[in-house]
Amino acid sequence: MTQSLLLTIVLAPLLGSIIAGLFGRKIGRNWSHRVAIAGVSIAFFLSLWVLKLVVMDGASYNQAVYQWLQVGSLSIEVGFMVDSLTAVMMTVVTFVSLMVHIYTIGYMHDDDGYSRFFSYISLFTFSMLMLVMANNFMQLFFGWEAVGVVSYLLIGFWYKKPTAIYANLKAFLVNRVGDFGFLLGIAAVLMYSGSLDYLEVFNQAPVMAGQTISIFDNHTWSLMTVIGILLFIGAMGKSAQVPLHVWLPDSMEGPTPISALIHAATMVTAGIFMVARMSPLYEYSETALSFILVIGAITALFMGFLGLIQNDIKRVIAYSTLSQLGYMTVALGVSAYSAAIFHLFTHAFFKALLFLAAGSVILALHHQQDIRQMGGLKKYLPITYWTSLIGTLALIGFPGLAGFFSKDAIIMAVHESTIAGSSFALWAVMIGVFVTSLYSFRLLFLVFHGKERFDAHGHPPHESPKVVTWPLVLLAVPSVLSGYLIGSLVYDKFFGDAITVMPQHDVLAAADYHGLAGFILHGLMTAPFWLAMAGLVTAWYLYLKRPDLPARIQQRLMWLWRILDNKYGFDTFNEKVFAGGSRGLGWLFSRVGDRLLIDGLVVNGAARTVGLISRVGRKMQTGYLYHYAFVMIIGVWLLLTWFVV
C-alpha cells in the first residue's frame, strides 16, 4: 500500500469536483457528469483494492503525507491511517457515492444547476474520505467541517426556495453546536496528551484514564469522561442524536440524491465512525458509554414514533434514518463497536436504496411527495416497487436480509450488557423494531398498493429510465447479501486492533454465535422477528384492510397526535428559546448596548457635554463691560467674606 495510491483515492473526487464546478459551463453537462463519475469510480475501485490488501494481505498504513505546521514540539500533519475499519468505510462511502452519481444523471437532467450539483457531491465524497482516512485529530476536524460546509451547500441547493434556505441554515447552526463540543474535546486531548496523532494519544490513554479535572469548584471529573462526552457531542450533531437531531428531517429540502448520500454513507455516519475510531479512549469511561447508550436509545425509540405520522415520502425515510442511527449509537454505548459499524455498513445500502426508490416515485408523479396522493403504483413502477420491497424488508430486519443480521446483533449485544442504561436501551430497541416495521410498511402500502389516488396529469406514471433504475438494482444486491458477512465483520475480530474493547465490556463475545444458520434460526424464535411481523400485519390491517381506522384512531388520540406532529416540541423550543433568545439578545445589544450606551452616552453624550460646556462658556464671555464689572464686584465680595469669616 503506497502513499500515491491513497492520494489518488482522495484526490480523484476532488479533481472531478473542481473540473465540474469551475469549468462546467465550458465543458457542458455531459462532460461534467463524466469527470465527476470518473473521479468517484477511480476512488471506488482503488478502495476495493485497498480493502483486498488489508483483508487478504494484512496490509496497513499510518504515515504523514506532509507537515502543515510546527508549533514547539507539536507537529500538525496531513496523514493517512488505513486499517480494516478505514478500508470498510472507504468502500461503503465510494460505492454509495458512485450509485448516487449515476442516479443523478436521470434525476437532475432538467435542472439548471446540473454541473454545480455534480461538483458538490464529488466534493462531499472527498470530504468524507479525508475524514475516515485521517490519522490525527486535526485532519479529522478538517474532514468533519468540510462535510458540514458541503451539506450546507447541498441542502440549500435550490437556493431560491425559502424552505431550503431555512433548512440549510438550520443544519449549519445545529451542527455548529455539536462541533463546539467536538472542538473542546480535541483541545482537551491536546492539552493532556500533548499530541494530535491518534496512536500517540491512544498509547497515553491508560495514563490519562487515571487523571481528573475540576470543571466547577470542589467537583472533579474523570478526564476520560469529559473527553468522551465532549467528543460525542460532536457526534450528536453529525449523526443527528437527540437533541441535536432537528436538522436531519429538514435536510429533505435538498434534491433526493443528496438525501440518499447524507443519510446513507457520508455525513450522518461520521459520528458513528468517530466514536468507533476513538474506542481506545471510550473504553476507559463507563460514564461516557452510558451517556452514549441512553442518548442512542432515546433517539432509536422516539424518532421512530415520529415516522408514523409523516406524510412526505422522504421525511418518513428520514425519520427511519434517525431511528437506525439510534441503534448504531446504542451499539457503541454497550461497546459493541463492530456491530455498530456492521449496521452502518448494511444500513448504507438499503437506506440509499429506499431514498433513490423514493426519488424514482417522485419523478414518476411529477415531483409529488405526499404519500396520501399516491397508491397503486406497483403495476406502473415494477422495478422501483420490488427494489423498495427489498429495502423495506432489509430495514425491518426480515430474516435473511442485511438488516436482520446487523439489527439482531445489536439487540443481542444490548441484552448482554450490564452498564447503566442497558435495561432501558433494550426496551427501546425492542419496541423500535415494531415501530420501524409499522411505518415502513405504511409507506410501502400507501405508495404502491391500494387504490390509485394520484393525479396522472393525463399520462399514467411510467418506470424511471435505466440510469435511475440500475442503481436501485445494484443497491438491492448488497441489501440482501451484505448481512452474510456478519461472522467475519462482527464475531471473528475482523477489525482487530482498529477497535479496542476491554474484556469486561466485550458483549459480543458473550453473545452466542453458532454460524449463519444458527443465527437465522435463533432470530426466528426471538421477539424481534415477531415484533417486526406484528408491525407488518398491523400496517396491512390499518392501511389496506381497514383504511378508515387510522383517521378514527387519530381523532381518538388527538392529544398524542399533536405531540408527535409538534415533534415533541424540539423545534418550538429551539425557535423560542435559542432562536428567540438570540434575537432578544441581539435586540438588547442593539437598543441598550449600541443605541443607549455607545450612541447615547458615549458618542452623543460626549457631544452634548461639550455643547453644554460651550454654552456655559459663551455666557461668561459676553463682551459687555458692565457684566465684567458685576463679576469683579461679586468676586471681591466673596474674597472679603471668605477672609473675614
XYZ file of C-alpha atoms in Angstrom:
645
model
C 0.000 0.000 0.000
C 1.622 3.217 -1.162
C 1.116 6.891 -0.453
C 0.389 7.594 -4.122
C -2.430 5.012 -4.081
C -4.123 6.667 -1.108
C -3.609 10.161 -2.503
C -5.245 9.074 -5.749
C -8.301 7.784 -3.871
C -8.705 11.087 -2.040
C -7.824 13.489 -4.848
C -9.735 11.850 -7.730
C -13.173 13.018 -6.466
C -11.687 16.431 -5.623
C -10.342 16.818 -9.164
C -13.721 15.806 -10.606
C -15.403 18.357 -8.335
C -13.057 21.167 -9.402
C -13.466 20.457 -13.127
C -17.269 20.135 -12.947
C -17.589 23.160 -10.676
C -15.209 25.648 -12.291
C -15.393 24.556 -15.910
C -18.890 23.055 -16.087
C -20.221 25.701 -18.464
C -17.278 25.298 -20.823
C -17.203 21.506 -20.970
C -21.008 21.080 -20.919
C -23.404 18.928 -18.893
C -22.310 15.561 -20.309
C -18.641 16.036 -19.580
C -19.446 17.462 -16.144
C -21.072 14.229 -15.024
C -18.444 12.155 -16.818
C -15.489 13.707 -14.996
C -17.318 13.599 -11.636
C -18.311 9.951 -12.091
C -14.806 9.094 -13.340
C -13.282 10.594 -10.190
C -15.596 8.680 -7.840
C -15.226 5.472 -9.893
C -11.438 5.636 -9.547
C -11.838 6.168 -5.803
C -14.246 3.209 -5.507
C -12.196 0.662 -7.441
C -8.989 1.676 -5.702
C -10.823 1.455 -2.342
C -11.771 -2.127 -3.255
C -8.105 -2.782 -3.952
C -7.143 -1.289 -0.569
C -9.789 -3.477 1.118
C -8.278 -6.507 -0.588
C -4.779 -5.522 0.561
C -5.983 -5.087 4.142
C -8.130 -8.221 4.342
C -6.151 -10.658 2.210
C -2.598 -9.448 2.659
C -2.803 -7.962 6.138
C -1.501 -4.605 4.905
C -1.855 -1.374 6.864
C -0.707 2.237 6.561
C -0.089 5.025 9.051
C 2.139 7.853 7.853
C 2.146 11.592 7.447
C 1.877 12.948 3.915
C 3.331 16.342 4.794
C 3.821 18.574 7.775
C 1.486 21.540 7.765
C 2.602 23.328 10.928
C 5.172 23.000 13.698
C 4.447 24.747 16.997
C 7.108 23.925 19.552
C 7.019 20.163 19.985
C 3.544 19.921 18.415
C 3.539 18.795 14.815
C 0.314 19.278 12.837
C 0.327 17.000 9.801
C -1.794 15.702 6.989
C -1.612 11.928 7.020
C -3.466 8.686 6.405
C -4.281 5.791 8.680
C -5.643 2.812 6.800
C -6.685 -0.317 8.647
C -9.682 -2.638 8.418
C -12.076 -0.007 9.836
C -10.901 2.637 7.382
C -10.965 0.245 4.417
C -14.600 -0.741 5.070
C -15.658 2.900 5.410
C -13.795 3.900 2.231
C -15.528 1.146 0.262
C -19.001 1.992 1.565
C -18.597 5.738 1.018
C -17.279 5.443 -2.532
C -19.759 2.729 -3.634
C -22.861 4.565 -2.407
C -21.476 7.821 -3.775
C -20.919 6.204 -7.183
C -24.511 4.920 -7.259
C -25.780 8.384 -6.340
C -23.640 9.984 -9.058
C -25.062 7.664 -11.724
C -28.614 8.119 -10.430
C -28.202 11.910 -10.530
C -27.847 11.853 -14.331
C -31.501 10.851 -14.598
C -32.903 12.684 -11.585
C -31.318 16.098 -12.220
C -31.210 16.073 -16.032
C -33.504 19.103 -16.375
C -32.004 21.141 -13.524
C -30.172 24.361 -14.317
C -27.579 23.609 -11.629
C -26.641 20.225 -13.111
C -22.851 20.731 -13.215
C -22.858 22.513 -9.872
C -24.643 19.572 -8.243
C -22.095 17.071 -9.532
C -19.340 19.315 -8.245
C -20.911 19.416 -4.789
C -21.491 15.657 -4.429
C -17.950 14.878 -5.578
C -16.641 17.393 -3.050
C -18.834 15.688 -0.428
C -17.161 12.372 -1.231
C -13.688 13.928 -0.964
C -14.556 15.462 2.426
C -15.810 12.163 3.819
C -12.733 10.313 2.578
C -10.471 12.848 4.280
C -12.416 12.280 7.494
C -12.294 8.475 7.535
C -8.675 8.210 6.342
C -7.261 10.724 8.852
C -4.559 9.648 11.266
C -4.807 12.697 13.506
C -7.426 14.869 15.156
C -6.676 17.982 13.118
C -7.317 16.257 9.804
C -10.369 14.587 11.328
C -11.672 18.040 12.237
C -10.955 19.321 8.728
C -12.972 16.498 7.161
C -15.639 16.978 9.830
C -16.099 20.657 8.982
C -15.755 20.139 5.236
C -18.611 17.630 5.331
C -20.685 20.197 7.242
C -19.980 23.001 4.764
C -20.792 20.881 1.708
C -24.003 19.633 3.360
C -24.977 23.309 3.766
C -24.454 23.831 0.038
C -26.375 20.684 -0.910
C -29.378 21.058 1.413
C -29.790 24.611 0.139
C -29.028 23.646 -3.453
C -32.315 25.149 -4.638
C -31.368 28.481 -3.118
C -34.441 30.301 -4.413
C -36.681 28.046 -2.310
C -37.346 29.611 1.152
C -37.752 26.230 2.889
C -34.386 25.076 1.504
C -32.686 28.246 2.775
C -34.202 27.702 6.220
C -33.214 24.015 6.207
C -29.568 24.523 5.291
C -29.180 27.330 7.832
C -30.768 25.106 10.477
C -28.429 22.212 9.621
C -25.420 24.515 9.706
C -26.252 26.114 13.060
C -27.246 22.889 14.837
C -24.043 21.232 13.689
C -22.033 24.215 14.959
C -23.402 23.480 18.430
C -22.129 19.910 18.218
C -18.862 20.993 16.621
C -18.154 23.361 19.513
C -18.239 20.416 21.914
C -16.150 18.372 19.480
C -13.507 21.109 19.296
C -13.383 21.356 23.089
C -12.856 17.590 23.239
C -9.959 17.797 20.764
C -8.499 20.683 22.783
C -8.693 18.567 25.958
C -6.961 15.690 24.160
C -4.164 18.020 23.036
C -3.834 19.650 26.461
C -3.432 16.413 28.399
C -1.668 14.214 25.842
C 0.442 16.848 24.082
C -0.319 15.302 20.693
C -2.981 15.154 17.991
C -1.771 11.886 16.460
C -4.203 9.015 17.023
C -1.677 6.367 18.036
C 0.233 8.666 20.378
C -2.993 9.660 22.114
C -4.223 6.062 22.292
C -0.913 4.950 23.803
C -1.303 7.556 26.536
C -4.904 6.561 27.262
C -4.060 4.356 30.293
C -2.205 7.271 31.915
C -4.932 9.774 31.064
C -7.555 7.407 32.481
C -6.213 7.993 35.990
C -6.405 11.790 35.714
C -9.178 14.039 36.946
C -10.048 17.630 36.136
C -12.036 20.224 38.031
C -14.630 21.987 35.913
C -16.515 23.536 38.810
C -15.204 24.345 42.278
C -14.821 21.352 44.594
C -16.089 18.890 41.990
C -13.761 16.681 39.983
C -14.483 14.714 36.818
C -12.661 11.849 35.186
C -10.636 13.247 32.304
C -11.718 10.415 30.024
C -15.384 11.039 30.843
C -15.074 14.715 29.936
C -13.176 13.990 26.713
C -15.569 11.193 25.757
C -18.731 13.261 26.297
C -17.309 16.331 24.532
C -16.274 14.306 21.504
C -19.659 12.588 21.464
C -21.457 15.952 21.462
C -19.822 16.458 18.074
C -21.161 13.068 17.015
C -24.631 14.043 18.287
C -24.648 16.886 15.765
C -23.269 14.997 12.767
C -25.140 11.755 13.444
C -28.326 13.578 14.478
C -28.859 12.289 18.003
C -31.395 13.851 20.385
C -31.491 16.821 20.973
C -29.253 17.799 18.020
C -31.363 15.790 15.574
C -33.679 18.566 14.416
C -31.730 19.396 11.240
C -31.931 15.967 9.616
C -35.653 15.798 8.644
C -35.435 19.316 7.204
C -32.464 18.273 5.073
C -35.072 16.658 2.798
C -35.426 20.073 1.177
C -32.357 19.226 -0.880
C -32.592 17.073 -4.040
C -33.271 13.370 -3.440
C -29.786 12.135 -4.493
C -28.182 14.168 -1.752
C -30.754 12.910 0.748
C -29.517 9.422 -0.070
C -25.854 10.410 0.188
C -26.226 12.286 3.501
C -28.357 9.597 5.118
C -26.590 6.512 3.864
C -22.864 6.917 3.653
C -21.497 10.327 4.441
C -22.457 12.939 6.972
C -24.609 11.028 9.458
C -22.204 8.097 9.590
C -19.282 10.360 10.507
C -20.214 10.470 14.191
C -20.629 6.692 14.400
C -17.261 6.147 12.748
C -15.576 8.693 15.020
C -16.743 7.018 18.233
C -15.679 3.605 16.916
C -12.272 5.032 15.993
C -11.961 6.517 19.497
C -12.792 3.215 21.211
C -9.369 3.141 22.965
C -10.474 6.292 24.797
C -14.125 5.429 25.425
C -13.298 2.083 26.977
C -11.856 3.919 29.984
C -15.118 5.685 30.851
C -18.308 3.757 31.571
C -19.999 7.071 32.341
C -19.379 8.284 28.783
C -20.525 4.916 27.399
C -23.743 5.070 29.451
C -24.347 8.607 28.208
C -23.952 7.413 24.620
C -26.203 4.409 25.291
C -29.094 6.427 26.741
C -28.958 9.117 24.031
C -28.963 6.415 21.350
C -31.890 4.565 22.953
C -33.980 7.746 23.173
C -33.240 8.537 19.529
C -33.981 4.988 18.331
C -37.384 4.861 20.014
C -38.821 8.353 19.982
C -37.689 9.347 16.500
C -39.281 6.152 15.195
C -42.653 7.270 16.618
C -42.437 10.460 14.545
C -42.141 8.393 11.367
C -45.661 7.045 11.978
C -47.385 10.364 11.258
C -45.272 11.753 8.416
C -46.893 12.071 5.007
C -43.924 13.239 2.971
C -42.300 10.156 1.402
C -38.769 11.414 2.046
C -39.469 12.510 5.627
C -40.729 9.042 6.574
C -37.424 7.591 5.394
C -35.542 10.438 7.115
C -37.067 9.558 10.494
C -36.188 5.918 9.875
C -32.576 7.092 9.454
C -32.757 8.863 12.814
C -34.058 5.696 14.428
C -31.393 3.484 12.817
C -28.645 5.899 13.838
C -30.014 5.469 17.344
C -29.484 1.698 17.017
C -25.868 2.259 15.939
C -25.299 4.630 18.859
C -26.785 2.103 21.275
C -24.298 -0.467 19.966
C -21.455 1.986 20.567
C -22.724 2.579 24.104
C -22.500 -1.119 25.014
C -19.008 -1.351 23.439
C -20.295 -3.400 20.506
C -18.344 -1.184 18.081
C -18.109 -3.911 15.448
C -21.884 -4.368 15.494
C -22.354 -0.591 15.144
C -20.048 -0.432 12.105
C -21.703 -3.534 10.665
C -25.136 -1.899 10.955
C -23.662 1.259 9.400
C -22.373 -0.981 6.587
C -25.670 -2.762 5.865
C -27.806 0.327 6.522
C -25.882 2.333 3.909
C -27.087 0.023 1.148
C -30.751 -0.352 1.984
C -31.186 3.247 3.101
C -29.609 4.581 -0.116
C -31.881 2.157 -1.964
C -35.013 3.447 -0.204
C -34.159 7.098 -0.854
C -33.349 6.533 -4.507
C -36.550 4.484 -4.910
C -38.481 7.370 -3.330
C -36.839 9.667 -5.878
C -37.990 7.350 -8.679
C -41.574 7.613 -7.367
C -41.265 11.404 -7.127
C -40.069 11.575 -10.737
C -42.933 9.353 -11.928
C -45.524 11.542 -10.172
C -44.083 14.865 -11.367
C -42.490 15.718 -8.010
C -45.458 14.762 -5.843
C -44.144 13.739 -2.377
C -47.354 13.294 -0.330
C -47.950 9.564 0.172
C -51.670 10.288 0.628
C -51.711 11.292 -3.055
C -50.176 8.047 -4.296
C -51.327 4.413 -4.226
C -51.478 1.579 -6.741
C -48.064 2.332 -8.245
C -46.899 -1.276 -8.174
C -48.112 -2.002 -11.712
C -46.651 1.201 -13.145
C -43.225 1.071 -11.456
C -42.333 -2.647 -11.121
C -38.545 -2.224 -10.712
C -38.987 0.597 -8.204
C -41.557 -1.487 -6.301
C -39.540 -4.674 -5.993
C -36.351 -2.858 -5.024
C -38.342 -0.795 -2.494
C -39.752 -4.017 -1.063
C -36.228 -5.424 -0.676
C -35.088 -2.204 1.025
C -38.114 -2.207 3.334
C -37.650 -5.852 4.336
C -33.967 -5.196 4.984
C -34.872 -2.169 7.120
C -37.333 -4.047 9.332
C -34.893 -6.904 9.821
C -36.594 -9.657 7.800
C -34.659 -12.921 8.207
C -32.030 -13.459 5.548
C -31.719 -9.812 4.527
C -28.944 -7.444 5.550
C -30.796 -5.512 8.249
C -31.796 -8.712 10.041
C -28.232 -9.670 10.830
C -26.976 -6.265 11.897
C -30.059 -5.311 13.935
C -30.231 -8.646 15.754
C -26.503 -8.442 16.528
C -27.111 -5.073 18.219
C -30.112 -6.326 20.188
C -28.180 -9.393 21.371
C -25.266 -7.168 22.415
C -27.544 -4.854 24.400
C -29.115 -7.894 26.074
C -25.671 -8.983 27.292
C -24.665 -5.546 28.575
C -24.792 -4.620 32.263
C -23.740 -0.970 32.204
C -26.095 1.743 33.426
C -28.954 2.363 30.988
C -28.759 -1.023 29.255
C -32.195 -2.172 30.523
C -33.865 0.965 29.157
C -31.952 0.618 25.899
C -33.103 -2.997 25.486
C -36.761 -1.995 25.839
C -36.240 0.935 23.466
C -34.672 -1.116 20.661
C -37.251 -3.891 21.049
C -40.208 -1.518 20.778
C -38.347 0.238 17.973
C -38.453 -2.975 15.907
C -42.283 -2.929 15.901
C -42.434 0.818 15.194
C -39.918 0.536 12.327
C -41.919 -2.226 10.692
C -45.189 -0.304 11.109
C -44.074 2.965 9.492
C -42.019 1.192 6.800
C -44.927 -0.884 5.570
C -47.311 2.042 5.997
C -45.147 3.806 3.439
C -44.939 0.800 1.123
C -48.686 0.077 1.212
C -49.796 3.695 0.775
C -47.404 4.265 -2.149
C -47.585 1.003 -4.096
C -50.796 -0.771 -3.029
C -54.470 0.087 -2.606
C -56.465 2.386 -4.848
C -54.886 4.988 -7.077
C -55.065 8.453 -5.525
C -52.604 10.328 -7.731
C -53.204 12.897 -10.473
C -51.606 11.487 -13.598
C -51.798 14.808 -15.477
C -53.298 12.974 -18.443
C -50.426 10.465 -18.623
C -50.170 7.317 -16.484
C -46.930 7.026 -14.491
C -44.128 5.031 -16.056
C -40.938 3.430 -14.825
C -37.919 5.673 -14.484
C -35.113 5.498 -17.075
C -32.352 2.889 -16.735
C -29.880 5.422 -15.388
C -32.229 5.673 -12.370
C -33.286 2.022 -12.030
C -29.857 0.432 -12.438
C -28.506 1.994 -9.227
C -31.620 0.631 -7.482
C -30.853 -2.878 -8.688
C -27.163 -2.596 -7.812
C -28.027 -1.381 -4.303
C -30.620 -4.136 -3.847
C -27.923 -6.803 -4.181
C -25.876 -5.796 -1.079
C -29.165 -5.016 0.732
C -29.771 -8.764 0.508
C -26.275 -10.232 0.697
C -24.144 -7.926 2.870
C -25.611 -9.321 6.090
C -23.972 -12.682 5.455
C -20.624 -11.116 6.335
C -21.687 -10.951 9.989
C -19.428 -13.803 11.039
C -16.327 -12.071 9.699
C -17.140 -8.452 10.480
C -18.694 -8.839 13.937
C -17.669 -12.077 15.627
C -14.296 -13.009 14.087
C -12.337 -9.933 15.192
C -12.194 -8.619 11.633
C -11.378 -5.105 12.844
C -8.539 -6.356 15.050
C -6.504 -3.538 16.560
C -8.626 -0.897 14.828
C -11.179 -1.298 17.615
C -10.372 -1.735 21.299
C -12.752 -3.494 23.694
C -11.906 -4.295 27.295
C -12.770 -7.825 28.458
C -15.414 -6.621 30.932
C -17.194 -4.753 28.095
C -16.960 -7.473 25.433
C -20.682 -8.156 24.972
C -20.164 -9.634 21.514
C -18.005 -12.399 22.947
C -20.738 -13.140 25.492
C -23.402 -13.446 22.763
C -23.760 -16.958 21.354
C -22.924 -17.134 17.643
C -23.115 -20.543 16.013
C -22.792 -19.699 12.333
C -25.220 -18.195 9.837
C -27.785 -20.977 10.023
C -27.796 -20.916 13.812
C -28.082 -17.125 13.844
C -31.055 -17.134 11.451
C -32.780 -19.967 13.336
C -32.244 -18.174 16.626
C -33.629 -14.970 15.090
C -36.833 -16.749 14.014
C -37.525 -17.780 17.595
C -36.876 -14.465 19.325
C -39.064 -11.455 19.992
C -37.583 -9.022 17.382
C -38.762 -11.183 14.466
C -42.302 -11.486 15.805
C -42.403 -7.770 16.640
C -41.397 -6.986 13.055
C -44.100 -9.312 11.726
C -46.625 -7.729 14.096
C -45.741 -4.312 12.653
C -46.196 -5.628 9.110
C -49.607 -7.165 9.889
C -50.741 -4.047 11.744
C -49.775 -1.856 8.779
C -51.607 -4.194 6.381
C -54.764 -4.136 8.522
C -54.758 -0.351 9.042
C -53.855 0.813 5.551
C -55.157 -1.917 3.233
C -57.843 -3.892 5.077
C -59.417 -1.054 7.120
C -58.113 2.252 5.691
C -60.828 4.092 7.638
C -59.302 3.195 11.008
C -56.184 5.459 11.024
C -58.336 8.621 10.839
C -60.563 7.358 13.658
C -57.558 6.443 15.798
C -56.130 9.901 15.152
C -59.354 11.519 16.325
C -59.416 9.388 19.479
C -55.753 10.124 20.259
C -55.634 13.707 19.028
C -53.555 14.806 22.031
C -50.879 12.239 21.191
C -51.005 13.105 17.512
C -50.461 16.789 18.331
C -47.398 15.913 20.431
C -45.939 13.865 17.571
C -46.898 16.438 14.952
C -45.153 19.059 17.058
C -42.057 16.772 17.109
C -42.085 16.718 20.924
C -41.688 20.491 20.899
C -37.990 20.465 19.981
C -38.434 22.848 17.065
C -40.723 25.111 19.066
C -38.282 25.129 21.985
C -35.348 25.921 19.707
C -37.326 28.609 17.926
C -38.481 30.314 21.118
C -35.518 29.732 23.424
C -32.397 29.612 21.273
C -33.502 31.482 18.153
C -35.830 33.788 20.110
C -33.224 34.222 22.846
C -30.579 35.068 20.257
C -32.875 37.617 18.642
C -33.720 39.048 22.084
C -30.049 39.242 22.964
C -29.387 40.962 19.665
C -32.184 43.464 20.401
C -30.729 44.076 23.878
C -27.248 44.693 22.494
C -28.667 46.901 19.762
C -31.042 49.006 21.847
C -29.240 49.103 25.203
C -25.636 48.470 24.273
C -25.362 50.201 20.929
C -28.043 52.891 20.902
C -28.283 53.791 24.607
C -24.754 53.224 25.925
C -22.498 53.702 22.907
C -24.523 56.129 20.783
C -26.438 57.748 23.667
C -23.902 58.065 26.470
C -20.519 57.822 24.770
C -20.922 59.406 21.350
C -23.939 61.683 21.717
C -23.297 62.150 25.435
C -19.809 63.432 24.766
C -21.175 65.793 22.141
C -23.882 67.047 24.497
C -21.339 67.596 27.290
C -19.090 69.631 25.026
C -22.115 71.608 23.861
C -23.177 72.304 27.452
C -19.707 73.485 28.410
C -19.641 75.679 25.333
C -22.997 77.209 26.138
C -21.893 77.996 29.714
C -18.554 79.332 28.490
C -20.237 81.589 25.968
C -22.284 83.211 28.754
C -19.091 84.088 30.641
C -17.671 85.960 27.609
C -20.469 88.351 26.620
C -18.314 91.383 25.657
C -20.323 93.805 27.841
C -18.274 95.972 30.285
C -20.971 96.084 32.970
C -21.091 92.248 33.020
C -17.363 92.094 33.706
C -17.678 94.846 36.366
C -20.505 92.941 38.045
C -18.403 89.752 38.134
C -15.447 91.648 39.607
C -17.643 93.145 42.352
C -19.060 89.717 43.219
C -15.535 88.291 43.269
C -14.240 90.972 45.598
C -17.236 90.446 47.861
C -16.607 86.746 48.026
C -12.923 87.227 48.814
C -13.655 89.707 51.600
C -16.341 87.451 53.014
C -14.024 84.439 52.944
C -11.146 86.146 54.755
C -13.357 87.960 57.267
C -15.189 84.782 58.151
